[in-house]
PDB file of C-alpha atoms in Angstrom:
ATOM      1  CA  UNK A   1     -36.658  -5.487 -39.216  1.00 75.00           C
ATOM      2  CA  UNK A   2     -38.336  -2.194 -40.338  1.00 80.00           C
ATOM      3  CA  UNK A   3     -39.890  -2.413 -43.746  1.00 77.00           C
ATOM      4  CA  UNK A   4     -38.962  -0.002 -46.518  1.00 92.00           C
ATOM      5  CA  UNK A   5     -41.711   2.167 -47.982  1.00 94.00           C
ATOM      6  CA  UNK A   6     -42.125   0.057 -51.186  1.00 95.00           C
ATOM      7  CA  UNK A   7     -42.835  -3.164 -48.763  1.00 96.00           C
ATOM      8  CA  UNK A   8     -44.982  -1.019 -46.361  1.00 97.00           C
ATOM      9  CA  UNK A   9     -47.240   0.428 -49.420  1.00 97.00           C
ATOM     10  CA  UNK A  10     -47.700  -3.380 -50.691  1.00 96.00           C
ATOM     11  CA  UNK A  11     -48.669  -4.768 -47.271  1.00 96.00           C
ATOM     12  CA  UNK A  12     -51.225  -1.770 -47.006  1.00 97.00           C
ATOM     13  CA  UNK A  13     -52.533  -2.156 -50.476  1.00 96.00           C
ATOM     14  CA  UNK A  14     -53.719  -5.823 -49.971  1.00 94.00           C
ATOM     15  CA  UNK A  15     -57.601  -5.664 -49.996  1.00 91.00           C
ATOM     16  CA  UNK A  16     -58.041  -8.840 -48.014  1.00 92.00           C
ATOM     17  CA  UNK A  17     -55.724  -7.800 -45.163  1.00 93.00           C
ATOM     18  CA  UNK A  18     -56.749  -5.593 -42.434  1.00 98.00           C
ATOM     19  CA  UNK A  19     -54.228  -3.033 -41.334  1.00 98.00           C
ATOM     20  CA  UNK A  20     -54.011  -0.748 -37.855  1.00 98.00           C
ATOM     21  CA  UNK A  21     -52.797   2.835 -37.454  1.00 98.00           C
ATOM     22  CA  UNK A  22     -52.669   3.380 -33.707  1.00 98.00           C
ATOM     23  CA  UNK A  23     -51.363   5.139 -30.870  1.00 98.00           C
ATOM     24  CA  UNK A  24     -52.014   7.963 -28.435  1.00 97.00           C
ATOM     25  CA  UNK A  25     -53.641  11.348 -29.638  1.00 95.00           C
ATOM     26  CA  UNK A  26     -50.596  13.451 -28.793  1.00 96.00           C
ATOM     27  CA  UNK A  27     -46.893  12.632 -27.629  1.00 97.00           C
ATOM     28  CA  UNK A  28     -47.189  13.048 -23.779  1.00 96.00           C
ATOM     29  CA  UNK A  29     -44.024  11.525 -23.101  1.00 97.00           C
ATOM     30  CA  UNK A  30     -41.655   9.230 -24.575  1.00 97.00           C
ATOM     31  CA  UNK A  31     -42.257   6.571 -21.955  1.00 98.00           C
ATOM     32  CA  UNK A  32     -46.014   6.677 -22.787  1.00 97.00           C
ATOM     33  CA  UNK A  33     -45.375   6.380 -26.716  1.00 98.00           C
ATOM     34  CA  UNK A  34     -43.065   3.370 -25.912  1.00 98.00           C
ATOM     35  CA  UNK A  35     -45.455   1.494 -23.594  1.00 98.00           C
ATOM     36  CA  UNK A  36     -48.415   1.972 -26.257  1.00 98.00           C
ATOM     37  CA  UNK A  37     -46.326   1.226 -29.281  1.00 98.00           C
ATOM     38  CA  UNK A  38     -44.481  -1.916 -27.677  1.00 98.00           C
ATOM     39  CA  UNK A  39     -47.884  -2.967 -26.540  1.00 98.00           C
ATOM     40  CA  UNK A  40     -49.429  -2.641 -29.835  1.00 98.00           C
ATOM     41  CA  UNK A  41     -46.850  -4.270 -31.892  1.00 98.00           C
ATOM     42  CA  UNK A  42     -47.010  -7.207 -29.625  1.00 98.00           C
ATOM     43  CA  UNK A  43     -51.080  -7.445 -30.153  1.00 98.00           C
ATOM     44  CA  UNK A  44     -50.796  -7.030 -34.052  1.00 98.00           C
ATOM     45  CA  UNK A  45     -47.758  -9.499 -34.389  1.00 97.00           C
ATOM     46  CA  UNK A  46     -49.870 -12.385 -32.648  1.00 97.00           C
ATOM     47  CA  UNK A  47     -52.958 -11.296 -35.279  1.00 97.00           C
ATOM     48  CA  UNK A  48     -50.745 -11.015 -38.391  1.00 96.00           C
ATOM     49  CA  UNK A  49     -51.942  -7.171 -38.614  1.00 97.00           C
ATOM     50  CA  UNK A  50     -49.513  -4.803 -40.322  1.00 97.00           C
ATOM     51  CA  UNK A  51     -49.270  -2.058 -37.617  1.00 98.00           C
ATOM     52  CA  UNK A  52     -48.454   1.719 -37.954  1.00 98.00           C
ATOM     53  CA  UNK A  53     -47.763   3.660 -34.837  1.00 98.00           C
ATOM     54  CA  UNK A  54     -49.428   7.153 -34.752  1.00 98.00           C
ATOM     55  CA  UNK A  55     -48.796  10.155 -32.522  1.00 98.00           C
ATOM     56  CA  UNK A  56     -48.888  13.835 -32.989  1.00 96.00           C
ATOM     57  CA  UNK A  57     -45.748  16.258 -32.143  1.00 96.00           C
ATOM     58  CA  UNK A  58     -48.129  19.109 -32.233  1.00 92.00           C
ATOM     59  CA  UNK A  59     -51.854  19.211 -32.117  1.00 82.00           C
ATOM     60  CA  UNK A  60     -52.577  22.581 -33.844  1.00 77.00           C
ATOM     61  CA  UNK A  61     -56.313  22.384 -33.903  1.00 72.00           C
ATOM     62  CA  UNK A  62     -57.426  22.627 -30.531  1.00 58.00           C
ATOM     63  CA  UNK A  63     -60.483  23.928 -29.082  1.00 59.00           C
ATOM     64  CA  UNK A  64     -58.841  26.165 -26.724  1.00 56.00           C
ATOM     65  CA  UNK A  65     -55.541  28.121 -26.912  1.00 66.00           C
ATOM     66  CA  UNK A  66     -54.740  26.860 -23.611  1.00 72.00           C
ATOM     67  CA  UNK A  67     -55.066  23.052 -24.214  1.00 70.00           C
ATOM     68  CA  UNK A  68     -51.918  20.964 -24.522  1.00 80.00           C
ATOM     69  CA  UNK A  69     -50.527  20.644 -27.813  1.00 86.00           C
ATOM     70  CA  UNK A  70     -47.435  18.252 -27.735  1.00 88.00           C
ATOM     71  CA  UNK A  71     -43.630  18.587 -27.307  1.00 92.00           C
ATOM     72  CA  UNK A  72     -43.313  20.500 -30.782  1.00 94.00           C
ATOM     73  CA  UNK A  73     -41.813  19.260 -34.057  1.00 96.00           C
ATOM     74  CA  UNK A  74     -38.134  19.261 -33.079  1.00 96.00           C
ATOM     75  CA  UNK A  75     -38.438  16.931 -29.828  1.00 97.00           C
ATOM     76  CA  UNK A  76     -41.596  15.284 -31.095  1.00 97.00           C
ATOM     77  CA  UNK A  77     -39.985  13.933 -34.520  1.00 98.00           C
ATOM     78  CA  UNK A  78     -36.793  12.851 -32.514  1.00 98.00           C
ATOM     79  CA  UNK A  79     -39.180  10.817 -30.386  1.00 98.00           C
ATOM     80  CA  UNK A  80     -40.960   9.192 -33.197  1.00 98.00           C
ATOM     81  CA  UNK A  81     -37.725   8.705 -35.079  1.00 98.00           C
ATOM     82  CA  UNK A  82     -36.594   6.692 -31.675  1.00 98.00           C
ATOM     83  CA  UNK A  83     -39.701   4.718 -31.595  1.00 98.00           C
ATOM     84  CA  UNK A  84     -39.554   3.772 -35.369  1.00 98.00           C
ATOM     85  CA  UNK A  85     -35.801   2.806 -35.166  1.00 97.00           C
ATOM     86  CA  UNK A  86     -35.749   0.807 -31.709  1.00 97.00           C
ATOM     87  CA  UNK A  87     -39.071  -0.901 -32.194  1.00 97.00           C
ATOM     88  CA  UNK A  88     -38.784  -1.597 -35.972  1.00 97.00           C
ATOM     89  CA  UNK A  89     -42.314  -0.148 -36.518  1.00 98.00           C
ATOM     90  CA  UNK A  90     -43.457   2.330 -39.323  1.00 98.00           C
ATOM     91  CA  UNK A  91     -44.691   5.785 -37.949  1.00 98.00           C
ATOM     92  CA  UNK A  92     -47.206   8.359 -38.699  1.00 98.00           C
ATOM     93  CA  UNK A  93     -47.512  11.805 -37.859  1.00 98.00           C
ATOM     94  CA  UNK A  94     -49.837  14.878 -38.565  1.00 97.00           C
ATOM     95  CA  UNK A  95     -48.294  17.868 -40.570  1.00 97.00           C
ATOM     96  CA  UNK A  96     -49.669  21.289 -41.050  1.00 97.00           C
ATOM     97  CA  UNK A  97     -47.644  23.074 -43.312  1.00 97.00           C
ATOM     98  CA  UNK A  98     -45.428  22.477 -46.401  1.00 98.00           C
ATOM     99  CA  UNK A  99     -42.170  23.167 -44.210  1.00 98.00           C
ATOM    100  CA  UNK A 100     -43.415  20.410 -41.634  1.00 97.00           C
ATOM    101  CA  UNK A 101     -44.127  17.965 -44.541  1.00 98.00           C
ATOM    102  CA  UNK A 102     -40.276  18.022 -45.601  1.00 98.00           C
ATOM    103  CA  UNK A 103     -39.074  17.766 -42.253  1.00 98.00           C
ATOM    104  CA  UNK A 104     -41.221  15.188 -40.882  1.00 98.00           C
ATOM    105  CA  UNK A 105     -40.850  13.010 -44.108  1.00 98.00           C
ATOM    106  CA  UNK A 106     -37.245  12.522 -42.970  1.00 97.00           C
ATOM    107  CA  UNK A 107     -38.353  10.832 -39.701  1.00 97.00           C
ATOM    108  CA  UNK A 108     -41.562   9.036 -40.387  1.00 98.00           C
ATOM    109  CA  UNK A 109     -42.928   6.615 -42.997  1.00 98.00           C
ATOM    110  CA  UNK A 110     -46.549   8.326 -43.337  1.00 98.00           C
ATOM    111  CA  UNK A 111     -47.477  12.043 -43.458  1.00 98.00           C
ATOM    112  CA  UNK A 112     -51.158  12.413 -42.192  1.00 98.00           C
ATOM    113  CA  UNK A 113     -52.806  15.569 -43.506  1.00 98.00           C
ATOM    114  CA  UNK A 114     -55.417  16.562 -40.939  1.00 97.00           C
ATOM    115  CA  UNK A 115     -59.277  16.821 -41.964  1.00 96.00           C
ATOM    116  CA  UNK A 116     -59.510  20.552 -41.707  1.00 95.00           C
ATOM    117  CA  UNK A 117     -56.336  20.710 -43.935  1.00 97.00           C
ATOM    118  CA  UNK A 118     -57.692  18.267 -46.658  1.00 98.00           C
ATOM    119  CA  UNK A 119     -58.278  20.820 -49.341  1.00 97.00           C
ATOM    120  CA  UNK A 120     -54.875  22.644 -48.734  1.00 98.00           C
ATOM    121  CA  UNK A 121     -53.331  22.082 -52.370  1.00 98.00           C
ATOM    122  CA  UNK A 122     -49.876  23.264 -51.556  1.00 98.00           C
ATOM    123  CA  UNK A 123     -49.730  20.906 -48.478  1.00 98.00           C
ATOM    124  CA  UNK A 124     -51.100  18.086 -50.481  1.00 98.00           C
ATOM    125  CA  UNK A 125     -48.726  18.787 -53.316  1.00 98.00           C
ATOM    126  CA  UNK A 126     -45.537  19.008 -50.967  1.00 98.00           C
ATOM    127  CA  UNK A 127     -46.778  15.791 -48.864  1.00 98.00           C
ATOM    128  CA  UNK A 128     -46.724  13.670 -51.827  1.00 98.00           C
ATOM    129  CA  UNK A 129     -43.487  15.344 -53.579  1.00 98.00           C
ATOM    130  CA  UNK A 130     -41.486  14.032 -50.304  1.00 97.00           C
ATOM    131  CA  UNK A 131     -41.952  10.348 -51.284  1.00 96.00           C
ATOM    132  CA  UNK A 132     -43.544   9.625 -48.360  1.00 97.00           C
ATOM    133  CA  UNK A 133     -46.862   7.879 -48.155  1.00 98.00           C
ATOM    134  CA  UNK A 134     -49.573  10.066 -47.439  1.00 98.00           C
ATOM    135  CA  UNK A 135     -52.889   9.793 -45.527  1.00 98.00           C
ATOM    136  CA  UNK A 136     -55.479  12.266 -46.071  1.00 98.00           C
ATOM    137  CA  UNK A 137     -58.354  12.851 -43.717  1.00 98.00           C
ATOM    138  CA  UNK A 138     -61.661  13.699 -45.167  1.00 98.00           C
ATOM    139  CA  UNK A 139     -62.995  16.691 -43.971  1.00 97.00           C
ATOM    140  CA  UNK A 140     -66.202  17.002 -41.534  1.00 95.00           C
ATOM    141  CA  UNK A 141     -67.494  19.275 -43.845  1.00 95.00           C
ATOM    142  CA  UNK A 142     -67.172  17.136 -47.245  1.00 97.00           C
ATOM    143  CA  UNK A 143     -69.363  14.591 -48.698  1.00 96.00           C
ATOM    144  CA  UNK A 144     -67.341  11.480 -49.740  1.00 97.00           C
ATOM    145  CA  UNK A 145     -67.399  11.941 -53.367  1.00 95.00           C
ATOM    146  CA  UNK A 146     -65.696  15.327 -52.808  1.00 97.00           C
ATOM    147  CA  UNK A 147     -62.644  13.423 -52.122  1.00 98.00           C
ATOM    148  CA  UNK A 148     -61.876  12.527 -55.677  1.00 97.00           C
ATOM    149  CA  UNK A 149     -60.722  16.192 -56.437  1.00 97.00           C
ATOM    150  CA  UNK A 150     -58.360  15.882 -53.358  1.00 98.00           C
ATOM    151  CA  UNK A 151     -57.207  12.682 -54.820  1.00 98.00           C
ATOM    152  CA  UNK A 152     -56.515  14.364 -58.114  1.00 98.00           C
ATOM    153  CA  UNK A 153     -54.406  17.133 -56.461  1.00 98.00           C
ATOM    154  CA  UNK A 154     -52.475  14.378 -54.937  1.00 98.00           C
ATOM    155  CA  UNK A 155     -51.939  12.723 -58.176  1.00 98.00           C
ATOM    156  CA  UNK A 156     -50.822  15.891 -59.919  1.00 97.00           C
ATOM    157  CA  UNK A 157     -47.792  15.745 -57.540  1.00 97.00           C
ATOM    158  CA  UNK A 158     -46.622  12.341 -58.189  1.00 96.00           C
ATOM    159  CA  UNK A 159     -44.192  11.787 -61.177  1.00 92.00           C
ATOM    160  CA  UNK A 160     -46.105   8.765 -62.313  1.00 94.00           C
ATOM    161  CA  UNK A 161     -49.572  10.124 -61.253  1.00 93.00           C
ATOM    162  CA  UNK A 162     -50.071   7.125 -58.851  1.00 94.00           C
ATOM    163  CA  UNK A 163     -49.339   8.727 -55.375  1.00 97.00           C
ATOM    164  CA  UNK A 164     -48.832   6.235 -52.506  1.00 98.00           C
ATOM    165  CA  UNK A 165     -52.108   7.516 -50.939  1.00 98.00           C
ATOM    166  CA  UNK A 166     -54.542   6.578 -48.138  1.00 98.00           C
ATOM    167  CA  UNK A 167     -57.924   8.097 -47.794  1.00 98.00           C
ATOM    168  CA  UNK A 168     -59.523   8.472 -44.124  1.00 98.00           C
ATOM    169  CA  UNK A 169     -63.011   8.691 -43.389  1.00 98.00           C
ATOM    170  CA  UNK A 170     -63.498  10.344 -39.937  1.00 96.00           C
ATOM    171  CA  UNK A 171     -67.168  11.283 -39.601  1.00 95.00           C
ATOM    172  CA  UNK A 172     -69.333  14.095 -40.829  1.00 95.00           C
ATOM    173  CA  UNK A 173     -70.681  17.386 -39.068  1.00 94.00           C
ATOM    174  CA  UNK A 174     -74.251  16.592 -38.121  1.00 91.00           C
ATOM    175  CA  UNK A 175     -75.393  19.704 -36.154  1.00 86.00           C
ATOM    176  CA  UNK A 176     -73.943  21.280 -33.033  1.00 88.00           C
ATOM    177  CA  UNK A 177     -71.195  19.179 -31.236  1.00 86.00           C
ATOM    178  CA  UNK A 178     -71.915  16.092 -33.146  1.00 91.00           C
ATOM    179  CA  UNK A 179     -70.586  13.769 -36.153  1.00 93.00           C
ATOM    180  CA  UNK A 180     -72.305  11.067 -37.847  1.00 94.00           C
ATOM    181  CA  UNK A 181     -70.443   8.141 -39.548  1.00 96.00           C
ATOM    182  CA  UNK A 182     -72.063   7.066 -42.801  1.00 96.00           C
ATOM    183  CA  UNK A 183     -70.989   3.686 -43.848  1.00 98.00           C
ATOM    184  CA  UNK A 184     -71.821   4.357 -47.478  1.00 98.00           C
ATOM    185  CA  UNK A 185     -68.632   6.502 -47.491  1.00 98.00           C
ATOM    186  CA  UNK A 186     -66.296   3.460 -47.175  1.00 98.00           C
ATOM    187  CA  UNK A 187     -67.334   1.840 -50.659  1.00 98.00           C
ATOM    188  CA  UNK A 188     -67.606   5.490 -52.129  1.00 98.00           C
ATOM    189  CA  UNK A 189     -64.113   6.310 -51.115  1.00 98.00           C
ATOM    190  CA  UNK A 190     -62.960   2.793 -52.184  1.00 98.00           C
ATOM    191  CA  UNK A 191     -63.840   3.952 -55.846  1.00 97.00           C
ATOM    192  CA  UNK A 192     -61.144   6.139 -55.854  1.00 97.00           C
ATOM    193  CA  UNK A 193     -58.605   3.494 -56.107  1.00 97.00           C
ATOM    194  CA  UNK A 194     -56.807   3.886 -52.808  1.00 98.00           C
ATOM    195  CA  UNK A 195     -56.889   1.955 -49.728  1.00 98.00           C
ATOM    196  CA  UNK A 196     -59.713   3.319 -47.178  1.00 98.00           C
ATOM    197  CA  UNK A 197     -59.252   3.878 -43.486  1.00 98.00           C
ATOM    198  CA  UNK A 198     -61.816   4.180 -40.979  1.00 98.00           C
ATOM    199  CA  UNK A 199     -61.218   6.520 -37.905  1.00 98.00           C
ATOM    200  CA  UNK A 200     -63.103   4.932 -35.299  1.00 97.00           C
ATOM    201  CA  UNK A 201     -62.236   7.202 -32.347  1.00 96.00           C
ATOM    202  CA  UNK A 202     -62.473  10.688 -34.133  1.00 94.00           C
ATOM    203  CA  UNK A 203     -65.791   9.535 -35.567  1.00 94.00           C
ATOM    204  CA  UNK A 204     -67.386   9.365 -32.113  1.00 94.00           C
ATOM    205  CA  UNK A 205     -65.839  12.790 -30.887  1.00 91.00           C
ATOM    206  CA  UNK A 206     -68.027  15.506 -30.008  1.00 87.00           C
ATOM    207  CA  UNK A 207     -66.547  18.605 -31.183  1.00 81.00           C
ATOM    208  CA  UNK A 208     -66.497  21.434 -28.631  1.00 74.00           C
ATOM    209  CA  UNK A 209     -68.882  19.214 -26.534  1.00 60.00           C
ATOM    210  CA  UNK A 210     -67.139  20.470 -23.350  1.00 60.00           C
ATOM    211  CA  UNK A 211     -67.047  23.822 -23.796  1.00 59.00           C
ATOM    212  CA  UNK A 212     -63.241  24.723 -24.135  1.00 61.00           C
ATOM    213  CA  UNK A 213     -62.435  21.070 -25.462  1.00 59.00           C
ATOM    214  CA  UNK A 214     -64.040  18.439 -27.379  1.00 68.00           C
ATOM    215  CA  UNK A 215     -65.875  15.711 -25.615  1.00 78.00           C
ATOM    216  CA  UNK A 216     -66.663  12.164 -27.052  1.00 79.00           C
ATOM    217  CA  UNK A 217     -68.534   8.713 -26.728  1.00 91.00           C
ATOM    218  CA  UNK A 218     -65.791   6.088 -26.687  1.00 93.00           C
ATOM    219  CA  UNK A 219     -68.279   3.086 -26.197  1.00 95.00           C
ATOM    220  CA  UNK A 220     -69.354   3.534 -29.578  1.00 96.00           C
ATOM    221  CA  UNK A 221     -66.059   3.637 -31.240  1.00 96.00           C
ATOM    222  CA  UNK A 222     -65.765  -0.486 -31.515  1.00 97.00           C
ATOM    223  CA  UNK A 223     -69.223  -0.438 -32.859  1.00 97.00           C
ATOM    224  CA  UNK A 224     -68.397   1.772 -35.658  1.00 97.00           C
ATOM    225  CA  UNK A 225     -64.789   0.026 -36.193  1.00 98.00           C
ATOM    226  CA  UNK A 226     -66.556  -3.320 -36.642  1.00 98.00           C
ATOM    227  CA  UNK A 227     -69.320  -1.586 -39.208  1.00 98.00           C
ATOM    228  CA  UNK A 228     -66.339  -0.309 -41.165  1.00 98.00           C
ATOM    229  CA  UNK A 229     -64.799  -3.225 -41.704  1.00 98.00           C
ATOM    230  CA  UNK A 230     -67.752  -5.245 -42.780  1.00 98.00           C
ATOM    231  CA  UNK A 231     -68.440  -2.321 -45.142  1.00 98.00           C
ATOM    232  CA  UNK A 232     -64.970  -2.885 -46.552  1.00 98.00           C
ATOM    233  CA  UNK A 233     -62.419  -0.758 -44.912  1.00 98.00           C
ATOM    234  CA  UNK A 234     -58.995  -1.514 -45.502  1.00 98.00           C
ATOM    235  CA  UNK A 235     -57.493  -0.321 -42.268  1.00 98.00           C
ATOM    236  CA  UNK A 236     -58.558   1.161 -39.004  1.00 98.00           C
ATOM    237  CA  UNK A 237     -57.490   4.232 -37.147  1.00 98.00           C
ATOM    238  CA  UNK A 238     -57.812   4.083 -33.613  1.00 98.00           C
ATOM    239  CA  UNK A 239     -56.399   6.498 -30.740  1.00 97.00           C
ATOM    240  CA  UNK A 240     -55.628   4.565 -27.635  1.00 98.00           C
ATOM    241  CA  UNK A 241     -54.348   5.193 -24.143  1.00 97.00           C
ATOM    242  CA  UNK A 242     -53.418   3.280 -21.184  1.00 97.00           C
ATOM    243  CA  UNK A 243     -55.660   5.863 -19.092  1.00 97.00           C
ATOM    244  CA  UNK A 244     -58.000   7.703 -21.410  1.00 95.00           C
ATOM    245  CA  UNK A 245     -59.784   9.655 -18.607  1.00 94.00           C
ATOM    246  CA  UNK A 246     -56.340  11.280 -17.868  1.00 94.00           C
ATOM    247  CA  UNK A 247     -55.227  11.819 -21.239  1.00 93.00           C
ATOM    248  CA  UNK A 248     -53.976  15.304 -22.246  1.00 92.00           C
ATOM    249  CA  UNK A 249     -55.831  15.274 -25.708  1.00 87.00           C
ATOM    250  CA  UNK A 250     -59.149  13.486 -27.012  1.00 85.00           C
ATOM    251  CA  UNK A 251     -59.506  11.318 -23.804  1.00 89.00           C
ATOM    252  CA  UNK A 252     -63.381  10.862 -24.195  1.00 90.00           C
ATOM    253  CA  UNK A 253     -63.165   9.348 -27.407  1.00 93.00           C
ATOM    254  CA  UNK A 254     -59.995   7.162 -26.980  1.00 94.00           C
ATOM    255  CA  UNK A 255     -60.233   3.301 -26.396  1.00 97.00           C
ATOM    256  CA  UNK A 256     -58.583   2.040 -23.454  1.00 97.00           C
ATOM    257  CA  UNK A 257     -55.380   0.141 -24.389  1.00 98.00           C
ATOM    258  CA  UNK A 258     -56.475  -3.006 -22.307  1.00 98.00           C
ATOM    259  CA  UNK A 259     -59.698  -3.097 -24.530  1.00 98.00           C
ATOM    260  CA  UNK A 260     -57.525  -3.240 -27.911  1.00 98.00           C
ATOM    261  CA  UNK A 261     -56.919  -7.107 -28.262  1.00 98.00           C
ATOM    262  CA  UNK A 262     -60.553  -8.169 -27.971  1.00 98.00           C
ATOM    263  CA  UNK A 263     -61.504  -5.542 -30.550  1.00 98.00           C
ATOM    264  CA  UNK A 264     -58.764  -6.329 -32.875  1.00 98.00           C
ATOM    265  CA  UNK A 265     -59.527 -10.060 -32.607  1.00 98.00           C
ATOM    266  CA  UNK A 266     -63.119  -9.367 -33.694  1.00 98.00           C
ATOM    267  CA  UNK A 267     -62.049  -6.849 -36.471  1.00 98.00           C
ATOM    268  CA  UNK A 268     -59.513  -9.698 -38.048  1.00 98.00           C
ATOM    269  CA  UNK A 269     -62.528 -12.374 -38.013  1.00 98.00           C
ATOM    270  CA  UNK A 270     -65.030  -9.913 -39.540  1.00 98.00           C
ATOM    271  CA  UNK A 271     -62.398  -9.084 -42.231  1.00 98.00           C
ATOM    272  CA  UNK A 272     -61.939 -12.742 -43.001  1.00 96.00           C
ATOM    273  CA  UNK A 273     -65.650 -13.152 -43.504  1.00 96.00           C
ATOM    274  CA  UNK A 274     -65.945 -10.385 -46.078  1.00 95.00           C
ATOM    275  CA  UNK A 275     -62.880 -10.759 -47.987  1.00 86.00           C
TER     276      UNK A 275
END
């Protein structure tokens, strides 16, 4: 049975328990989403990991205007709603405008504010006001302690000043076409009082590194995921695909689906040691 939002929030707020947000970067087809979601559900069930499926109906922030963006909000949300209902798993997707926040909250459990939009006050307020859980990604241009201002904006929009909020670290701009993941960010973000997620795959992205698209170094994503769990991350965000080299978005930094079981087993054991 699919948990209600209160139950889901309680499961994500247990500091001793690791949770996973994972799925393909973008909705390529409903069949792909079903394959990835069902396999991830099976793996996480075996390891007793709370699992949230993620996929984007629209990748609005692409290097090139010719890049694949997804099926759009109407068809995309219909697909996510069916995955959520039929597989009985919570679902997360990106939003880019206040109107999208209101629409998406009717179909998914967690609204994600992309890193480049993390300081958009009206977007943050509207997302929180929907009552959904909100995951805010730290901008690549921000220091971790800057996120305190973002959290305060979210609190302003919550009736009791305590929004159901996740904060995600996804790397910081480090020169041209490169990011660096500073593990000090994990405990610094943790001081804000909300679960901290580490985005292992976007942290190894090389933005614009392939000219009209981003490149990436997926071999380092498991390394950073392990480091983040040891540093105190509550959850891990991973984009995965059965065949990343032929994915329509972010393939170079995605982890092959076949490699996920071994990685999650490692992360669960590490979490048990540090909790």
